[in-house]
mmCIF file of C-alpha atoms and ligand atoms in Angstrom:
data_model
loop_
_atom_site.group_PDB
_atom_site.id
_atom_site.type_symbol
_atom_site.label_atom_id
_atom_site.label_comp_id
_atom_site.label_asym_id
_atom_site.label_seq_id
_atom_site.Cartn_x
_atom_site.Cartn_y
_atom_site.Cartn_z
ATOM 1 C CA UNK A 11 147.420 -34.532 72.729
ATOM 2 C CA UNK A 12 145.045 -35.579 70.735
ATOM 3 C CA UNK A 13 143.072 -38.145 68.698
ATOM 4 C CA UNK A 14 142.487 -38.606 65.170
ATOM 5 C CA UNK A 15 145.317 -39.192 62.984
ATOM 6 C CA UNK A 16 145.877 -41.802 61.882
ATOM 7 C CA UNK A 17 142.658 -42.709 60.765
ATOM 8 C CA UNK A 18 141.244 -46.496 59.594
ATOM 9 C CA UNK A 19 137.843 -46.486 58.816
ATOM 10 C CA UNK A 20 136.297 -49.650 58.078
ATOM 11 C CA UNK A 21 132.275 -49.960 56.199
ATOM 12 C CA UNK A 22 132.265 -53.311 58.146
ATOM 13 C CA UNK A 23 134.376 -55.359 60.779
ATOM 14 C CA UNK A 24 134.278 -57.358 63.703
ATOM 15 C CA UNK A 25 134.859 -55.030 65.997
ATOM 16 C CA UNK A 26 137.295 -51.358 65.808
ATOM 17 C CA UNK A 27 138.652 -52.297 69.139
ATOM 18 C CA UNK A 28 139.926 -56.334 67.915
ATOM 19 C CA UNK A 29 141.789 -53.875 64.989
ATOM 20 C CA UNK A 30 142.908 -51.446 67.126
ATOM 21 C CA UNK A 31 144.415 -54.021 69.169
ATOM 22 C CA UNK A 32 146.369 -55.848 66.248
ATOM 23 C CA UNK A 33 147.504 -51.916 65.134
ATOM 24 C CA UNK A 34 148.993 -51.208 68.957
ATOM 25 C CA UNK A 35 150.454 -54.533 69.010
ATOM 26 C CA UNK A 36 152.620 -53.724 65.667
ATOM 27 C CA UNK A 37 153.295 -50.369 67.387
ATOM 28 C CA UNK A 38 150.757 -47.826 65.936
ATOM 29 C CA UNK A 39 150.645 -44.353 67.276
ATOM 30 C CA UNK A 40 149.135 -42.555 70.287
ATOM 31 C CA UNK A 41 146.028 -40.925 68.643
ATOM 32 C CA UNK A 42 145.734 -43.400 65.905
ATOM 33 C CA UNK A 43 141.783 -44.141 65.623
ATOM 34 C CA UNK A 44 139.852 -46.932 64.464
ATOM 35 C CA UNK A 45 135.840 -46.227 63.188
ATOM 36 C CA UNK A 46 133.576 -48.740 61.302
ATOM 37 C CA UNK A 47 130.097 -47.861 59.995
ATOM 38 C CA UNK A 48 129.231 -51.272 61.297
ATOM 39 C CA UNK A 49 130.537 -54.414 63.219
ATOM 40 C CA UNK A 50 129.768 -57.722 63.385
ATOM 41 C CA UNK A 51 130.989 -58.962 67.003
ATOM 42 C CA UNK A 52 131.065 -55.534 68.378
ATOM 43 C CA UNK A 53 132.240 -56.056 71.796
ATOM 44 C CA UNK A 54 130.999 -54.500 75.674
ATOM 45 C CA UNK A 55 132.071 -54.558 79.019
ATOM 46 C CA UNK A 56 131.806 -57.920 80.957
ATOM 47 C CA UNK A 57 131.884 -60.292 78.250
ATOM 48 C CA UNK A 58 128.719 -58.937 76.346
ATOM 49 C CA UNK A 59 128.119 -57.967 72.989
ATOM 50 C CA UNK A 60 127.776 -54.324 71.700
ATOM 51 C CA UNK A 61 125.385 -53.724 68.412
ATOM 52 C CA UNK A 62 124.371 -50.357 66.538
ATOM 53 C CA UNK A 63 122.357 -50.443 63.105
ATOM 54 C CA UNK A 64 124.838 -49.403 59.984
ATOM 55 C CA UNK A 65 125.989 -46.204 60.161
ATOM 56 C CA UNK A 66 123.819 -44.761 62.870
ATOM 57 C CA UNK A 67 126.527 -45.102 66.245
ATOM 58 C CA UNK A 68 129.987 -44.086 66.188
ATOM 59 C CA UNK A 69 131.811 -47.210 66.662
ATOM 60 C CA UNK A 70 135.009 -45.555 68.011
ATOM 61 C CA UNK A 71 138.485 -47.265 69.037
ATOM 62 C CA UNK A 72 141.709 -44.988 70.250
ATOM 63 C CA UNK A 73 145.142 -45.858 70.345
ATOM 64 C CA UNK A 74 146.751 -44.216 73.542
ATOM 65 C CA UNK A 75 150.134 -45.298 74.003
ATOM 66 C CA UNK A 76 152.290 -45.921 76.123
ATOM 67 C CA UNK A 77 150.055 -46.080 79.089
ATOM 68 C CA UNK A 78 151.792 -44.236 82.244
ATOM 69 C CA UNK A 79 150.854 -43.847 85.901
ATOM 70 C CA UNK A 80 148.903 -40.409 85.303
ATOM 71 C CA UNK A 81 146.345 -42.698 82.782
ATOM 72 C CA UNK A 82 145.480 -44.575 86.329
ATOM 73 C CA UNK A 83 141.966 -42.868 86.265
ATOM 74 C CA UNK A 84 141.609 -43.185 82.051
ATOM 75 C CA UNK A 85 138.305 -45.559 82.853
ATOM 76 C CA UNK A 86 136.740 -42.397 84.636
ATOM 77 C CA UNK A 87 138.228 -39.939 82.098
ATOM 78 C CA UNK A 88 137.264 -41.168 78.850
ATOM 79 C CA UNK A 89 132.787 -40.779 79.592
ATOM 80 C CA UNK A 90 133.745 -37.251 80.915
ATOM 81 C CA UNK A 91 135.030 -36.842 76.864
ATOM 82 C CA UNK A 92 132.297 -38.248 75.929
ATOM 83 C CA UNK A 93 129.743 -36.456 78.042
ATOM 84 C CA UNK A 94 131.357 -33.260 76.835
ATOM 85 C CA UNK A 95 131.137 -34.029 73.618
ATOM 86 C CA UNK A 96 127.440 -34.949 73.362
ATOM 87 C CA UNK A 97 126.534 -31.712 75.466
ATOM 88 C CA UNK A 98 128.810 -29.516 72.604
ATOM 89 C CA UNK A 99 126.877 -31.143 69.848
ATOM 90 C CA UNK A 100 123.143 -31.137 71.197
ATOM 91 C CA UNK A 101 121.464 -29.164 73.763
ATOM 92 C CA UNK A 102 121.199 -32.351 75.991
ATOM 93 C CA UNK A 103 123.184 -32.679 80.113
ATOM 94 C CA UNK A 104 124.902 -35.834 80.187
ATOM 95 C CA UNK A 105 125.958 -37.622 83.599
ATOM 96 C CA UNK A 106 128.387 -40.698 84.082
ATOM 97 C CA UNK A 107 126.987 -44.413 85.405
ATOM 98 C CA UNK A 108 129.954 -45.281 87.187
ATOM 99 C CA UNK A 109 131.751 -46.849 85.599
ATOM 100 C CA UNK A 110 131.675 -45.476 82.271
ATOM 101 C CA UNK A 111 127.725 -45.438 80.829
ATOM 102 C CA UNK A 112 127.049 -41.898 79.462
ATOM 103 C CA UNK A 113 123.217 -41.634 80.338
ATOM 104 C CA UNK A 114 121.584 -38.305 78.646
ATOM 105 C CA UNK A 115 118.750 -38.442 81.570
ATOM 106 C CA UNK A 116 118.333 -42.105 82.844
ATOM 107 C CA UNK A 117 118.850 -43.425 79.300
ATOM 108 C CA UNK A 118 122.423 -45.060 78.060
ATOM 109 C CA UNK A 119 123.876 -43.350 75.062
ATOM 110 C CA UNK A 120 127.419 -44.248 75.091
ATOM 111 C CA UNK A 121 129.270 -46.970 76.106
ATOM 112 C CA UNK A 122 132.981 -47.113 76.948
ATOM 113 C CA UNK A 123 135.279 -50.416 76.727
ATOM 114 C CA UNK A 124 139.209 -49.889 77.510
ATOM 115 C CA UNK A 125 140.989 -52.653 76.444
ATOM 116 C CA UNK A 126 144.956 -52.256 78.294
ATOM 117 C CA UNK A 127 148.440 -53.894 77.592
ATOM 118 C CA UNK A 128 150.311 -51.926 80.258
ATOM 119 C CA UNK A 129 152.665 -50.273 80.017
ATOM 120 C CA UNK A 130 152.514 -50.423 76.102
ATOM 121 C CA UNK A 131 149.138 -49.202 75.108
ATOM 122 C CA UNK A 132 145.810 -48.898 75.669
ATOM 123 C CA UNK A 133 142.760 -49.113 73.606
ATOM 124 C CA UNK A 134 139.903 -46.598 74.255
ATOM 125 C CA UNK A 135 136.790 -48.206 72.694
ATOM 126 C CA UNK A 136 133.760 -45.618 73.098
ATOM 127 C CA UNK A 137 130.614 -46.743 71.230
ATOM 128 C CA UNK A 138 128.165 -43.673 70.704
ATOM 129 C CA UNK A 139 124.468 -43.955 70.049
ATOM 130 C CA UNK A 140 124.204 -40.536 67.276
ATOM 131 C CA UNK A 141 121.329 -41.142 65.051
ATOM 132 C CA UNK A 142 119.479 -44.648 66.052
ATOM 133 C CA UNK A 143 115.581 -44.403 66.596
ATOM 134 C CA UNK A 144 114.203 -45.787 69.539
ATOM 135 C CA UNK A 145 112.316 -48.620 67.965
ATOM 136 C CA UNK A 146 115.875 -49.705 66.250
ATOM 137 C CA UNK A 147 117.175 -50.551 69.723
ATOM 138 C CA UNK A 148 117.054 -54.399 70.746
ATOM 139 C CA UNK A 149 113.951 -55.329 72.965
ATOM 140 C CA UNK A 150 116.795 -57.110 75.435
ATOM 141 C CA UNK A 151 118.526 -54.321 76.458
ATOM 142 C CA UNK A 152 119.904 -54.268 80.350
ATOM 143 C CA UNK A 153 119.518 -50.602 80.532
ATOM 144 C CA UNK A 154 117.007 -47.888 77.940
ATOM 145 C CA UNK A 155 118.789 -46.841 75.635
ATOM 146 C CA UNK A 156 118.885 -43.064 73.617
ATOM 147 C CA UNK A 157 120.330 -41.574 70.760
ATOM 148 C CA UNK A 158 122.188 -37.912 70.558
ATOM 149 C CA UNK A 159 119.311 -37.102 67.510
ATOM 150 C CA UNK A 160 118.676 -33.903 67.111
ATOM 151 C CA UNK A 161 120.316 -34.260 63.061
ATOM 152 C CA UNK A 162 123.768 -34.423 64.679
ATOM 153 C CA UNK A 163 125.633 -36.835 62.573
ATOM 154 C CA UNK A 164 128.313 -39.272 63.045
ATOM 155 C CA UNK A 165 131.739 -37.129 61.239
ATOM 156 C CA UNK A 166 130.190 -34.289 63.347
ATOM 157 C CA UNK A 167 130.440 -36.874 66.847
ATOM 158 C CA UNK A 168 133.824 -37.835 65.647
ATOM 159 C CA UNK A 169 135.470 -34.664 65.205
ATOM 160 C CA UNK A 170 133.807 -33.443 68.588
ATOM 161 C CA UNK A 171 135.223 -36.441 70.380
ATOM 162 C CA UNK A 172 138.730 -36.338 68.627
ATOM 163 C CA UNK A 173 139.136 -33.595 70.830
ATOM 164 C CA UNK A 174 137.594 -33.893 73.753
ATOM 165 C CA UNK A 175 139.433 -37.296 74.442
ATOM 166 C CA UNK A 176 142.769 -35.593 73.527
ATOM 167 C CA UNK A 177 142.138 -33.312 76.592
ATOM 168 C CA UNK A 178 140.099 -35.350 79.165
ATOM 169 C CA UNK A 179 143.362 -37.798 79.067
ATOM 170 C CA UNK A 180 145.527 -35.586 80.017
ATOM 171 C CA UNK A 181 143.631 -34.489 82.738
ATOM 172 C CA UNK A 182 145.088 -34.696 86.170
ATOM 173 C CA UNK A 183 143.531 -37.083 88.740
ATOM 174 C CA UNK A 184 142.456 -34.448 90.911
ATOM 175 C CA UNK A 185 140.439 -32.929 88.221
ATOM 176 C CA UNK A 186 139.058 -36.389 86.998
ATOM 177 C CA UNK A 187 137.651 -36.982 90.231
ATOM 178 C CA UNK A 188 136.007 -33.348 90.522
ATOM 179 C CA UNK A 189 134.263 -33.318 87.272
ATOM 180 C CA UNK A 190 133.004 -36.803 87.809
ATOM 181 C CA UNK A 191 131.631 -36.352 90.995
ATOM 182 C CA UNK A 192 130.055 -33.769 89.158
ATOM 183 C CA UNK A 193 128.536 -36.196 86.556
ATOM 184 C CA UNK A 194 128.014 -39.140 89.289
ATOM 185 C CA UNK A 195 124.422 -40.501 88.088
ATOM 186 C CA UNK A 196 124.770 -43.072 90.706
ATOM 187 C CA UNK A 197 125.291 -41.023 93.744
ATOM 188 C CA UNK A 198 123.063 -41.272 96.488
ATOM 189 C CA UNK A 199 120.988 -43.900 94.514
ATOM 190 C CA UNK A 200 120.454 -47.357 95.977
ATOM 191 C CA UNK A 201 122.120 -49.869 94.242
ATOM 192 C CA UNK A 202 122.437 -53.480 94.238
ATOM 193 C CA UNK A 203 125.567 -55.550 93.821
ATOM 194 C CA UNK A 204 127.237 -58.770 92.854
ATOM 195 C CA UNK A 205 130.827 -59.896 92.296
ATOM 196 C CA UNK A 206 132.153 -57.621 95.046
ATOM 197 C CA UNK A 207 134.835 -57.956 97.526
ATOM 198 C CA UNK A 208 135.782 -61.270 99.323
ATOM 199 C CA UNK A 209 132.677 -61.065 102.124
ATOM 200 C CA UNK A 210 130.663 -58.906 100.803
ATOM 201 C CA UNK A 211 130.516 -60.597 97.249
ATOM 202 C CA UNK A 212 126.641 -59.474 96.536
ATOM 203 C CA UNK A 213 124.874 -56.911 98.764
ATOM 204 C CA UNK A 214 122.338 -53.732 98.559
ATOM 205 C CA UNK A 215 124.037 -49.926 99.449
ATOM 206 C CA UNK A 216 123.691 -46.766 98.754
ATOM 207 C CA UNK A 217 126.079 -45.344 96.672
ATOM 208 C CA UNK A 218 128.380 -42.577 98.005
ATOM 209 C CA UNK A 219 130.666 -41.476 95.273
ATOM 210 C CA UNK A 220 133.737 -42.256 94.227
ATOM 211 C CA UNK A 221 137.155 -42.828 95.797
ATOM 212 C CA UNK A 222 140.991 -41.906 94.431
ATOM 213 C CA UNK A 223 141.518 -45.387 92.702
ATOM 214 C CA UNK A 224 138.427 -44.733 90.939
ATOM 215 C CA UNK A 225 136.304 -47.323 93.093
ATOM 216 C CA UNK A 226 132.489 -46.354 93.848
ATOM 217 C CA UNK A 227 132.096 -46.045 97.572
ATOM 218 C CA UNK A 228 129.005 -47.980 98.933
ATOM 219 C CA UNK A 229 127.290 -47.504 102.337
ATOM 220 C CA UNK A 230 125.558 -50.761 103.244
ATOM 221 C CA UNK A 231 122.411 -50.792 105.326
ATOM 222 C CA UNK A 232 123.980 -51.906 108.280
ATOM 223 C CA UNK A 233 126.389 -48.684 107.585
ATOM 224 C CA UNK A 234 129.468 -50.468 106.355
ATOM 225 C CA UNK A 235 131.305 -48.672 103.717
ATOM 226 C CA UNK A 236 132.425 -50.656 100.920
ATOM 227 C CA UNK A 237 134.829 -49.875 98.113
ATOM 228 C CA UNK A 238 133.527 -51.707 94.836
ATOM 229 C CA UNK A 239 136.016 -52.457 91.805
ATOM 230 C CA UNK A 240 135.071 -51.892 88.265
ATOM 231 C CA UNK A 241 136.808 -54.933 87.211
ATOM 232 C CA UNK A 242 134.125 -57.518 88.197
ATOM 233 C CA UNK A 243 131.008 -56.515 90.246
ATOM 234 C CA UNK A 244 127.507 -56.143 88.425
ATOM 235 C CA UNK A 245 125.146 -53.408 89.798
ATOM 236 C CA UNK A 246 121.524 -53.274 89.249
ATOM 237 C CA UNK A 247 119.676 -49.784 90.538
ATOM 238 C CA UNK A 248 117.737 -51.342 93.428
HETATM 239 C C1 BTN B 551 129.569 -51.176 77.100
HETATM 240 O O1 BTN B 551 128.711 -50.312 77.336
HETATM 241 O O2 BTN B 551 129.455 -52.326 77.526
HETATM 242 C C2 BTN B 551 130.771 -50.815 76.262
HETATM 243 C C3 BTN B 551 130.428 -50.767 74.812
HETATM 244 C C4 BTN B 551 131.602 -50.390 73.937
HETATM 245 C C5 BTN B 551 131.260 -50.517 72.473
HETATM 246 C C6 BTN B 551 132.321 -49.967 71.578
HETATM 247 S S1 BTN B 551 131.767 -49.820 69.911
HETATM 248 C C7 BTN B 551 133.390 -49.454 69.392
HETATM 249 C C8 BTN B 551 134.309 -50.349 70.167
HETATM 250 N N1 BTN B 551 134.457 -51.634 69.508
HETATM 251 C C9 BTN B 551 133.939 -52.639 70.226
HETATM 252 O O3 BTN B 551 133.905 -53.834 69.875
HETATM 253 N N2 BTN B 551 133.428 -52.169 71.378
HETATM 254 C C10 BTN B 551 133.628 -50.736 71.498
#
């Protein structure tokens, strides 16, 4: 498949995935995309806000619909689009921060936020970092942020990632889970946790890839392996 058409494209919203949303709801397309040059509540993962300067990020929300059982790994899917996209506009290597932080080096440049009615639809929300200077970023950023630079601009990121979305969902799990070991920036890293599993709710590990259901695999000190869920827990690199 893929992404693209329809096409709403807003100078100014709250945020592409809220209208997304509303479109899947009154049964919009698979493929149908949402972009704003800027939003006002733009929204990220774990309650927090998401914010670009005008014009300078693609603000990105896809319409993928209905959702089926083969979409079980989208979360780990969609930053493998996004990494490939980035590496086929700049001459940059992109790995994945499980779960879905696209880091060029140790430096977030895309963010990913799926946003799910199953079985109905789905809502891919990918916000991109293309053109943004480094002194444009907030000061209160969890994690450094980059741009793509390099005079790539934000149609260019858009028609790159139309693409490269349309293919990396309709990858098989199998695959999924071989190109992102492949882009695991987390593996073999110690990391920090919080939110976890019921008894081990915050501990320190190493991390140890990832398993079938998408979970990152966690080998505590005392040489427990954990399996953490991207639903809740917060990780800090230790
Ligand atoms: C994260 O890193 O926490 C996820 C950030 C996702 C941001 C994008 S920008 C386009 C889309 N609309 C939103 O409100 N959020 C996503």
């Amino acid at each position: 498949m893929s992404f693209g058409s329809p096409r709403r494209h807003y100078r100014r919203t709250d945020s592409t995935n809220e209208r997304a949303r509303e479109l899947a709801e009154a049964g919009a397309p698979s493929g149908a995309v949402v972009t704003a040059a800027e939003q006002s509540s733009g929204r990220g993962r774990q309650s927090r806000a998401w914010s670009a300067p005008a014009g300078k990020a693609l603000l990105y929300s896809a319409i993928l619909s209905p959702l089926e059982e083969r979409h079980g790994l989208l979360p780990l899917a969609v930053p493998l689009a996004v990494c490939e996209a980035v590496e086929s506009l700049a001459p940059v290597s992109c790995r994945v921060k499980w779960p879905n932080d696209v880091w060029i080096e140790e430096e977030k440049v895309a963010g990913v936020l799926i946003e799910a009615r199953p079985p109905r639809w789905a809502v891919i929300g990918i916000g991109l970092n293309v053109a943004i200077e480094p002194e444009e970023f907030p000061a209160e950023l969890r994690w450094p942020a980059t741009s793509v630079g390099r005079g790539v601009s934000v149609p260019a990121a858009l028609a790159v990632l139309n693409v490269r979305l349309g293919e990396a969902v309709g990858l098989a799990a199998d695959r999924v889970l071989e190109e992102y070991g492949k882009r695991d920036a987390l593996r073999d890293l110690q990391i920090a946790w919080e939110g976890g599993p019921k008894g081990s709710e915050s501990g320190r590990g190493r991390a140890d890839g990832i398993d079938e259901a998408g979970n990152l695999v966690v080998e505590t000190e005392g040489g427990r392996r954990l399996a953490l869920g991207a639903g809740e827990v917060h990780l800090t690199l230790d």
